[in-house]
mmCIF file of C-alpha atoms in Angstrom:
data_model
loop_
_atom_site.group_PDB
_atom_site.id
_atom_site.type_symbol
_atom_site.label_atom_id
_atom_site.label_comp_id
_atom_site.label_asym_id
_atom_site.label_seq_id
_atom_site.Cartn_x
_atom_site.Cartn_y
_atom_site.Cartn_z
ATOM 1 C CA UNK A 1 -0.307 -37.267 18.667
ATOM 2 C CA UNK A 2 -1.851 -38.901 15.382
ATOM 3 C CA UNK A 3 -4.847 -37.434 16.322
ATOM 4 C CA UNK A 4 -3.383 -34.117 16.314
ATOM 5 C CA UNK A 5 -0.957 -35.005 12.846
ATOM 6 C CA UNK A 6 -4.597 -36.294 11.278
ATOM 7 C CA UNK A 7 -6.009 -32.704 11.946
ATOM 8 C CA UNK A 8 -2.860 -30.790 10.643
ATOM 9 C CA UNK A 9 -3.272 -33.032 7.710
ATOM 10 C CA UNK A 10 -6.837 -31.383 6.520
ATOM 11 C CA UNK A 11 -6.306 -27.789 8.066
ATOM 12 C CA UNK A 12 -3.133 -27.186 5.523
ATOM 13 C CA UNK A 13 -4.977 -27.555 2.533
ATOM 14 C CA UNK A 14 -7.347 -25.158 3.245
ATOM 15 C CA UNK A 15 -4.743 -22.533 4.465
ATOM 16 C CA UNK A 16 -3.003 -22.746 1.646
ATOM 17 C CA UNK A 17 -6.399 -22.435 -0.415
ATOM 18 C CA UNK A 18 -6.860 -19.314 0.992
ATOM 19 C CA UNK A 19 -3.267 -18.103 0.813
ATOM 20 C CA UNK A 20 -4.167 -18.723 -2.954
ATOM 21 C CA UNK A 21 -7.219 -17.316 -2.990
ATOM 22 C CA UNK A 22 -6.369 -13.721 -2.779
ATOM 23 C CA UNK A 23 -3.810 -14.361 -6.181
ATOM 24 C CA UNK A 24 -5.661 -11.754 -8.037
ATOM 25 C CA UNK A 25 -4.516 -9.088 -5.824
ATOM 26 C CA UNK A 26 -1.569 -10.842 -4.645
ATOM 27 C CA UNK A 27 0.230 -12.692 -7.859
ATOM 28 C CA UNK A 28 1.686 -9.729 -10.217
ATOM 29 C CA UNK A 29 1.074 -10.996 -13.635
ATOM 30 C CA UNK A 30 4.417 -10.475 -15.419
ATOM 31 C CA UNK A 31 5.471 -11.816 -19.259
ATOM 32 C CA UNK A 32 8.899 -12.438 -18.635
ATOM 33 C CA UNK A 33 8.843 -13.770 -14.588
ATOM 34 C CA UNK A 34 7.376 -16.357 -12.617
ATOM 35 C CA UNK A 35 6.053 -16.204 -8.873
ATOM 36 C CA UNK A 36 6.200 -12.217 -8.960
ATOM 37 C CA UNK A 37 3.836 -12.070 -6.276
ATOM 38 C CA UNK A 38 2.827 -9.230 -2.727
ATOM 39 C CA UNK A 39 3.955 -10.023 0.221
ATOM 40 C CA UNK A 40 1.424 -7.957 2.004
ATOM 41 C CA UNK A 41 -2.227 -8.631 2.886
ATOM 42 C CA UNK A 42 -1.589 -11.087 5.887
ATOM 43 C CA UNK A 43 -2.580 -11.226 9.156
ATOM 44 C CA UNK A 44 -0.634 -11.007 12.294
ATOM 45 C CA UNK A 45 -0.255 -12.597 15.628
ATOM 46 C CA UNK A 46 -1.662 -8.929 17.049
ATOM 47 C CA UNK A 47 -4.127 -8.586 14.588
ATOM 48 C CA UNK A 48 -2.658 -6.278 12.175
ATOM 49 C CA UNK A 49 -2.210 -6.796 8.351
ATOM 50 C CA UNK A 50 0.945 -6.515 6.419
ATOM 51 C CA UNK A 51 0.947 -3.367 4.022
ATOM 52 C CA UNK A 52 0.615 -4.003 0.471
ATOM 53 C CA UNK A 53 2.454 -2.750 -2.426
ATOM 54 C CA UNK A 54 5.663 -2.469 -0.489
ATOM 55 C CA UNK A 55 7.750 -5.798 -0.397
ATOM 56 C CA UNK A 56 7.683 -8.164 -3.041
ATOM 57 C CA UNK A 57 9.164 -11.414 -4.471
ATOM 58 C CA UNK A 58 10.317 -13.568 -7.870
ATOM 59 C CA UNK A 59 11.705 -15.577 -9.567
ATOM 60 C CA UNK A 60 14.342 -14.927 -12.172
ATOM 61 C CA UNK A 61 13.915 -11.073 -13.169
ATOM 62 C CA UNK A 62 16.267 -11.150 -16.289
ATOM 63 C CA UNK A 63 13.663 -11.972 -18.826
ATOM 64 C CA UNK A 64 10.987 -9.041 -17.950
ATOM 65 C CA UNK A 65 9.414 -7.029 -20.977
ATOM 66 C CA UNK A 66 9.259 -3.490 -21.340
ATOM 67 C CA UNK A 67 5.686 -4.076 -20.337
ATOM 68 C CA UNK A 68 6.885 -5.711 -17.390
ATOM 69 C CA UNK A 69 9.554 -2.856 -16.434
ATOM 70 C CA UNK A 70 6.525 -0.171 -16.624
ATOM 71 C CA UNK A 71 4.578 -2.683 -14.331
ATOM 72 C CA UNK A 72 7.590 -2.282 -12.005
ATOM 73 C CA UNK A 73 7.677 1.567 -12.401
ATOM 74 C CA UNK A 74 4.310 1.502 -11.584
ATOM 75 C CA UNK A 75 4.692 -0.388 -8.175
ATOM 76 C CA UNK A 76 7.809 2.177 -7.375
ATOM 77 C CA UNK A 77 10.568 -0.753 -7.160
ATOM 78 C CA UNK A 78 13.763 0.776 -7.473
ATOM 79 C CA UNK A 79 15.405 -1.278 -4.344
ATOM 80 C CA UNK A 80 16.066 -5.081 -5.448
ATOM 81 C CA UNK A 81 17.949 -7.662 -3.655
ATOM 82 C CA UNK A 82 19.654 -10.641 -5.795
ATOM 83 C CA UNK A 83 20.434 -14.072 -3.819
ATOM 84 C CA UNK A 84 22.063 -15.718 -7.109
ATOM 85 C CA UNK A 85 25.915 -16.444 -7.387
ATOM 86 C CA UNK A 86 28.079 -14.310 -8.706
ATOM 87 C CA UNK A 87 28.438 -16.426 -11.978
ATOM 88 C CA UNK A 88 24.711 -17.124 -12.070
ATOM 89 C CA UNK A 89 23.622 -13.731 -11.695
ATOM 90 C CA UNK A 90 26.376 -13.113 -14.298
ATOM 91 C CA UNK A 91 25.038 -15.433 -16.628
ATOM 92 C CA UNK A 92 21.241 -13.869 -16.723
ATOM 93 C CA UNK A 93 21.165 -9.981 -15.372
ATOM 94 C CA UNK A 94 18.640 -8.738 -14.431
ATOM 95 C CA UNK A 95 16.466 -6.563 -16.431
ATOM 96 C CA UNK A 96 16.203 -2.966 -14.098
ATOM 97 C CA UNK A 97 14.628 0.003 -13.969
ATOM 98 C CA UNK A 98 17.558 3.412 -14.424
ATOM 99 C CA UNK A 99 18.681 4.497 -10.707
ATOM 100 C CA UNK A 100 17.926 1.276 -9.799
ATOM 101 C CA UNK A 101 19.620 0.291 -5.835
ATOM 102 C CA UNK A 102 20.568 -3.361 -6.771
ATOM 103 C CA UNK A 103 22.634 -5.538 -4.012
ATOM 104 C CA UNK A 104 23.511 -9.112 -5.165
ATOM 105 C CA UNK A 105 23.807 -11.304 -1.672
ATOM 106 C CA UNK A 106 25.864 -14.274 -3.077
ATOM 107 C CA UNK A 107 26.795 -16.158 0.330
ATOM 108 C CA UNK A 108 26.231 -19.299 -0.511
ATOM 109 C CA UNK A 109 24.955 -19.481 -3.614
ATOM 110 C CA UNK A 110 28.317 -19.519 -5.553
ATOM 111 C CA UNK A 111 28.960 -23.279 -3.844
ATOM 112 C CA UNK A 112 25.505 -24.542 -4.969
ATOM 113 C CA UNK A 113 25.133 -27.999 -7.064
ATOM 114 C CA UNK A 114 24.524 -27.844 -10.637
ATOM 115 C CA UNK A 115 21.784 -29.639 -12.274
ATOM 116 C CA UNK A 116 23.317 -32.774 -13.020
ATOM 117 C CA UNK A 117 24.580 -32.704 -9.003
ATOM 118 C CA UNK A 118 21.077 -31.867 -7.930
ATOM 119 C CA UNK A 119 19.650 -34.846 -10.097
ATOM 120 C CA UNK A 120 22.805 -37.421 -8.332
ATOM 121 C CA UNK A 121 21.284 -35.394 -4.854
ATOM 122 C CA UNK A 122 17.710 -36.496 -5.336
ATOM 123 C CA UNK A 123 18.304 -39.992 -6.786
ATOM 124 C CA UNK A 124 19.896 -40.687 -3.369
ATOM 125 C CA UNK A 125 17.470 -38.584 -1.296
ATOM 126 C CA UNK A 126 16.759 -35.880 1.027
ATOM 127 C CA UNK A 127 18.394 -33.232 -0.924
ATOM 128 C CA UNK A 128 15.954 -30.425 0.042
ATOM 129 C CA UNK A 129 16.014 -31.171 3.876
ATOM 130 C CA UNK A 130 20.251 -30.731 3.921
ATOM 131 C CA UNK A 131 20.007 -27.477 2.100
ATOM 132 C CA UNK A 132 17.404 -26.642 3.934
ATOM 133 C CA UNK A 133 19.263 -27.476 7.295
ATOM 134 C CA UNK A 134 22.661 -27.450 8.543
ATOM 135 C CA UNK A 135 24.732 -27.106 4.511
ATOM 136 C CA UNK A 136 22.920 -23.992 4.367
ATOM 137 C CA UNK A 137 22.898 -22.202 7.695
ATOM 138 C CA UNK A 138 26.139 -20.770 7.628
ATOM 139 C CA UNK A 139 25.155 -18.697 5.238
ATOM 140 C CA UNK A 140 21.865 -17.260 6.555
ATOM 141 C CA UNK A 141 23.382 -14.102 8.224
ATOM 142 C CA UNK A 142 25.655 -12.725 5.205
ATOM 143 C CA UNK A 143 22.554 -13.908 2.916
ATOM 144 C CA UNK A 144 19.734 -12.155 4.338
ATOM 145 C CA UNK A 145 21.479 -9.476 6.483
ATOM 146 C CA UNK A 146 21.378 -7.043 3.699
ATOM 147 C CA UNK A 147 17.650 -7.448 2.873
ATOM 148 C CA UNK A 148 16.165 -6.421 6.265
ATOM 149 C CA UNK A 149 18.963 -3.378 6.143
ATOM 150 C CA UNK A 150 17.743 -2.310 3.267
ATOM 151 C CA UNK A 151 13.585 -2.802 4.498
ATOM 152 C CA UNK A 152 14.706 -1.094 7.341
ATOM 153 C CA UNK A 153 16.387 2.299 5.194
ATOM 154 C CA UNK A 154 13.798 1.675 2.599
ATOM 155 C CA UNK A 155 11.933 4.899 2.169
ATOM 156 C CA UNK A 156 7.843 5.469 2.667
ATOM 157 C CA UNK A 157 7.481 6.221 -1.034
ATOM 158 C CA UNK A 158 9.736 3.430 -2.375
ATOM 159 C CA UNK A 159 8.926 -0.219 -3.155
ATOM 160 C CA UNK A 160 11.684 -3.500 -2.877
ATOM 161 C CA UNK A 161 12.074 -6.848 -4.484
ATOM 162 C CA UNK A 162 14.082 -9.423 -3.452
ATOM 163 C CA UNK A 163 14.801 -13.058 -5.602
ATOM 164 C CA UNK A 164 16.876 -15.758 -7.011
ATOM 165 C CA UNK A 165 16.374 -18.068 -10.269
ATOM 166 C CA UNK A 166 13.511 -20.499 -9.040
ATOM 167 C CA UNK A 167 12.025 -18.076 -6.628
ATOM 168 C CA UNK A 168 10.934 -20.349 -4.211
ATOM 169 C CA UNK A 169 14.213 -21.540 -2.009
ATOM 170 C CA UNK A 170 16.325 -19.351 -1.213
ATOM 171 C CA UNK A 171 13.642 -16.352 -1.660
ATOM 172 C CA UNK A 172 11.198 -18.619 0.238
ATOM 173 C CA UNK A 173 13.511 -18.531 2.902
ATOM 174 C CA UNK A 174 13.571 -14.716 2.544
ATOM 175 C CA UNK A 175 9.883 -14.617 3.132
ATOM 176 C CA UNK A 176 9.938 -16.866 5.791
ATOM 177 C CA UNK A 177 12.227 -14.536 8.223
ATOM 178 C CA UNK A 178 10.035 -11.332 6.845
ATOM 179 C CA UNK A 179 6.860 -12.835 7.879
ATOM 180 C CA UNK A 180 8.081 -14.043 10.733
ATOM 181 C CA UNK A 181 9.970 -10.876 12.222
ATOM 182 C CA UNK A 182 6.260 -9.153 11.647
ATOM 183 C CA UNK A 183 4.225 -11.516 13.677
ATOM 184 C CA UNK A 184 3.341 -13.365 11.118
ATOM 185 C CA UNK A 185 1.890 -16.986 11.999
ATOM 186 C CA UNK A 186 3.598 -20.072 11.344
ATOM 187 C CA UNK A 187 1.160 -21.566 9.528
ATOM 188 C CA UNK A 188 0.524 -18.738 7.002
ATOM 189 C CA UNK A 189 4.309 -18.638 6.682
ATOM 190 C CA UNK A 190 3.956 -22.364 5.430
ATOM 191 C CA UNK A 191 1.096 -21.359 3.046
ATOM 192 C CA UNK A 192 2.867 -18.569 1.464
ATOM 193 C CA UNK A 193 6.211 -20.974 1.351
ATOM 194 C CA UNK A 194 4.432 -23.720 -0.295
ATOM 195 C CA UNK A 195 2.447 -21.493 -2.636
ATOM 196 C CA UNK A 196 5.186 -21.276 -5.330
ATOM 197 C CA UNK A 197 4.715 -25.038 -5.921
ATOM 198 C CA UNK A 198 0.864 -23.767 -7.930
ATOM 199 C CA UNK A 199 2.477 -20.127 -8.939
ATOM 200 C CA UNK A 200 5.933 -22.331 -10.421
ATOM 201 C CA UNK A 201 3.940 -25.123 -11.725
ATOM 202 C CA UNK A 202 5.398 -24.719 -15.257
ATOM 203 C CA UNK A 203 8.756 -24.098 -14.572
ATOM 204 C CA UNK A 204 8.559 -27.478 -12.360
ATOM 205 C CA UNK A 205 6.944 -29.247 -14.808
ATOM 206 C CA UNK A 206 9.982 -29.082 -17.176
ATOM 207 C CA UNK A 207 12.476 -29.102 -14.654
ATOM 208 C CA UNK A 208 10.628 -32.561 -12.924
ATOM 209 C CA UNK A 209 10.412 -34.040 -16.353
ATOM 210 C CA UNK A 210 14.316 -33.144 -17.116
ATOM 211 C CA UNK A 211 15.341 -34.385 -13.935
ATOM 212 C CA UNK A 212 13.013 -38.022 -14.116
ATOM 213 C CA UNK A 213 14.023 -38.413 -17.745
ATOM 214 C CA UNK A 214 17.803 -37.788 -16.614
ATOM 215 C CA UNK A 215 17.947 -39.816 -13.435
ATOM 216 C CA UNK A 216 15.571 -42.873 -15.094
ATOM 217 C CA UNK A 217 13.466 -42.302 -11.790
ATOM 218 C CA UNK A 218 9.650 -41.808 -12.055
ATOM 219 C CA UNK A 219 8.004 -38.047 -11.817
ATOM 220 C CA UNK A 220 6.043 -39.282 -8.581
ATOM 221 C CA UNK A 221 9.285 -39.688 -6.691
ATOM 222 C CA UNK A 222 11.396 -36.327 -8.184
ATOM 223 C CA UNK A 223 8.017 -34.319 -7.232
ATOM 224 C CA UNK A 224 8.091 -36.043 -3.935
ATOM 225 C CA UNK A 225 11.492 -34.802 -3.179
ATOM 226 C CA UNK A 226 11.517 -31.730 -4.768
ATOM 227 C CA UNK A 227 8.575 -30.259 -4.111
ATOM 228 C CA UNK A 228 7.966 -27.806 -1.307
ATOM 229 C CA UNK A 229 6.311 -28.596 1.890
ATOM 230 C CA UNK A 230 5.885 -27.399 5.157
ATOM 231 C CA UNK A 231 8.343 -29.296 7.092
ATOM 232 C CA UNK A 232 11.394 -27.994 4.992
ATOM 233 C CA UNK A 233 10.428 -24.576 7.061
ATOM 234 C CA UNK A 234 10.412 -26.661 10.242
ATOM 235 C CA UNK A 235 13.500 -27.527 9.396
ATOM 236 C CA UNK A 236 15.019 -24.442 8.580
ATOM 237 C CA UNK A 237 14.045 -22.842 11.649
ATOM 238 C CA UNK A 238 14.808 -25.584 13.642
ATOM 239 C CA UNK A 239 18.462 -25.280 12.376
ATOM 240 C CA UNK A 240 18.530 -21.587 13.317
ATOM 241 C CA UNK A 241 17.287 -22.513 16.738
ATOM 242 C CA UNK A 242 19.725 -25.286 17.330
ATOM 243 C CA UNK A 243 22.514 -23.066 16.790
ATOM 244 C CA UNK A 244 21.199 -19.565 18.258
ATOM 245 C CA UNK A 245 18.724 -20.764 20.784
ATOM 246 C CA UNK A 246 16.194 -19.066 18.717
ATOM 247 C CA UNK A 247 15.356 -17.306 15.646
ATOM 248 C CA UNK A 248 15.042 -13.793 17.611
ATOM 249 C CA UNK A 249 18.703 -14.408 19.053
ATOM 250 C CA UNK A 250 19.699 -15.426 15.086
ATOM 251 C CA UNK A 251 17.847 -11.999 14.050
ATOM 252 C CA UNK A 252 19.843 -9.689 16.370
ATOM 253 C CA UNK A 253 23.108 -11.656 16.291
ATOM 254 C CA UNK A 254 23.249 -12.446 12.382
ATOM 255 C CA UNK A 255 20.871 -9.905 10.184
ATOM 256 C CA UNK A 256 21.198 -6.659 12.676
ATOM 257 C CA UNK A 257 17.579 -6.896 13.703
ATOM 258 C CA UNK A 258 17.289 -6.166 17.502
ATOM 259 C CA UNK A 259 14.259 -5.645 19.948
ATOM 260 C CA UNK A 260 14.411 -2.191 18.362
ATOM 261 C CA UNK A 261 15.144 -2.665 15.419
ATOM 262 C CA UNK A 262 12.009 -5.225 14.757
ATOM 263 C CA UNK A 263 9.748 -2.630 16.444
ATOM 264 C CA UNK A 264 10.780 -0.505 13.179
ATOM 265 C CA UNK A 265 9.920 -3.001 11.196
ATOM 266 C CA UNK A 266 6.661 -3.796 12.250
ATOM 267 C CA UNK A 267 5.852 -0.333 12.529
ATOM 268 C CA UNK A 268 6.573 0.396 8.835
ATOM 269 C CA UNK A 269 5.521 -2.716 7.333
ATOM 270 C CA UNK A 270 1.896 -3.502 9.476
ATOM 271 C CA UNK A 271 -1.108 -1.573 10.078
#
């Protein structure tokens, strides 16, 4: 088993060098968002790729230019799918395109710590593996239902983005279920996940240094806890399996996404 830990240990790095690789084609280089970035361009379980320029993901979207709203005319995204609270989606709209098909999925996020909660959290430690675990799960279904409803609808010639402030948690977890439901494997699902920690870096840097300077604890230990790794997917997933038996069972039972209806999904999001 340590044998096997030790290996795991030197093959992520280099998956998640070549997840970041490919950031010229991937990363969308916006002036007023962080971690807009493809979803497309990996491999699958069967062999295929997932298609570019169709699904896409960020962080906070209410600061985009007019630049930045061309860029998104350009890429055809008129479908976007908001995972803030009501009051913190209230607080910072987004900036849209007109004719714009915008769904904000709240569940959850309304009963989320503030800042000065999340600092208490991580001064006592293991804040990211309860929201990533049980706290959040039952809100999965009502939180990500409408996103693959919408990928499913979504027509050939349109585009969709999906996000919350950060970009990385609650959108991670996004990504996570896409990938997956295409075939997706695991370990490029962790690359992509952990990712956001390079394409967030200065957003994080400020937020680290608030949080240290607030909670008198050293930046070593608040990146430690809050930055992402691979086993706060395990433990996501192994929350939804706990409870459902497993995340196929959560797909069709929570988010609509049957045998049949996953078959559509693969067929218009692989080739």
């Amino acid at each position: 088993m340590k044998k096997i830990i030790s290996v795991i240990a030197i093959i992520l790095p280099f998956i998640a060098s070549a997840q970041l690789a490919d950031s010229t084609q991937r990363l969308v280089r916006m002036q007023g968002a962080l971690n807009f970035r493809d979803a497309g361009g990996y491999t699958t379980k069967d062999g295929k790729q997932v298609v570019w320029g169709k699904v896409f993901r960020s962080a906070d979207i209410s600061k985009l230019t007019e630049t930045d709203l061309q860029t998104m005319a350009g890429k055809h995204i008129y479908t976007v799918i908001d995972f803030r609270g009501v009051k913190e989606s209230a607080a910072a709209p987004d900036k849209l395109l007109p004719a714009t098909d915008y769904t904000l999925c709240s569940a959850g996020s309304d009963s989320l710590p503030d800042m000065k909660q999340i600092a208490l959290l991580v001064k006592q430690g293991g804040f990211l593996e309860k929201f990533y675990g049980d706290a959040s799960l039952p809100y999965y279904g009502a939180r990500y239902k409408p996103l693959f409803q919408k990928l499913l609808a979504l027509p050939d010639t349109a585009s969709l983005l999906y996000h919350c402030t950060g970009g990385r948690d609650r959108t991670g977890m996004a990504s996570a279920l896409f990938l997956y439901a295409l075939g997706v494997p695991e370990s490029t699902i962790e690359a992509d996940f952990t990712a956001s920690n390079v394409y967030l870096q200065p957003m994080h840097s400020r937020m680290y240094q608030g949080m240290s300077q607030g909670m008198g604890l050293d930046m070593a230990t608040v990146k430690k806890e809050m930055e992402l790794r691979p086993e706060l997917l395990h433990i996501f997933f192994g929350a939804i399996k706990n409870k459902y038996g497993s995340i196929e069972q959560f797909m069709q039972q929570e988010l609509g996404m049957g045998s049949k209806e996953l078959a559509v999904l693969r067929k218009k999001y692989t080739r």
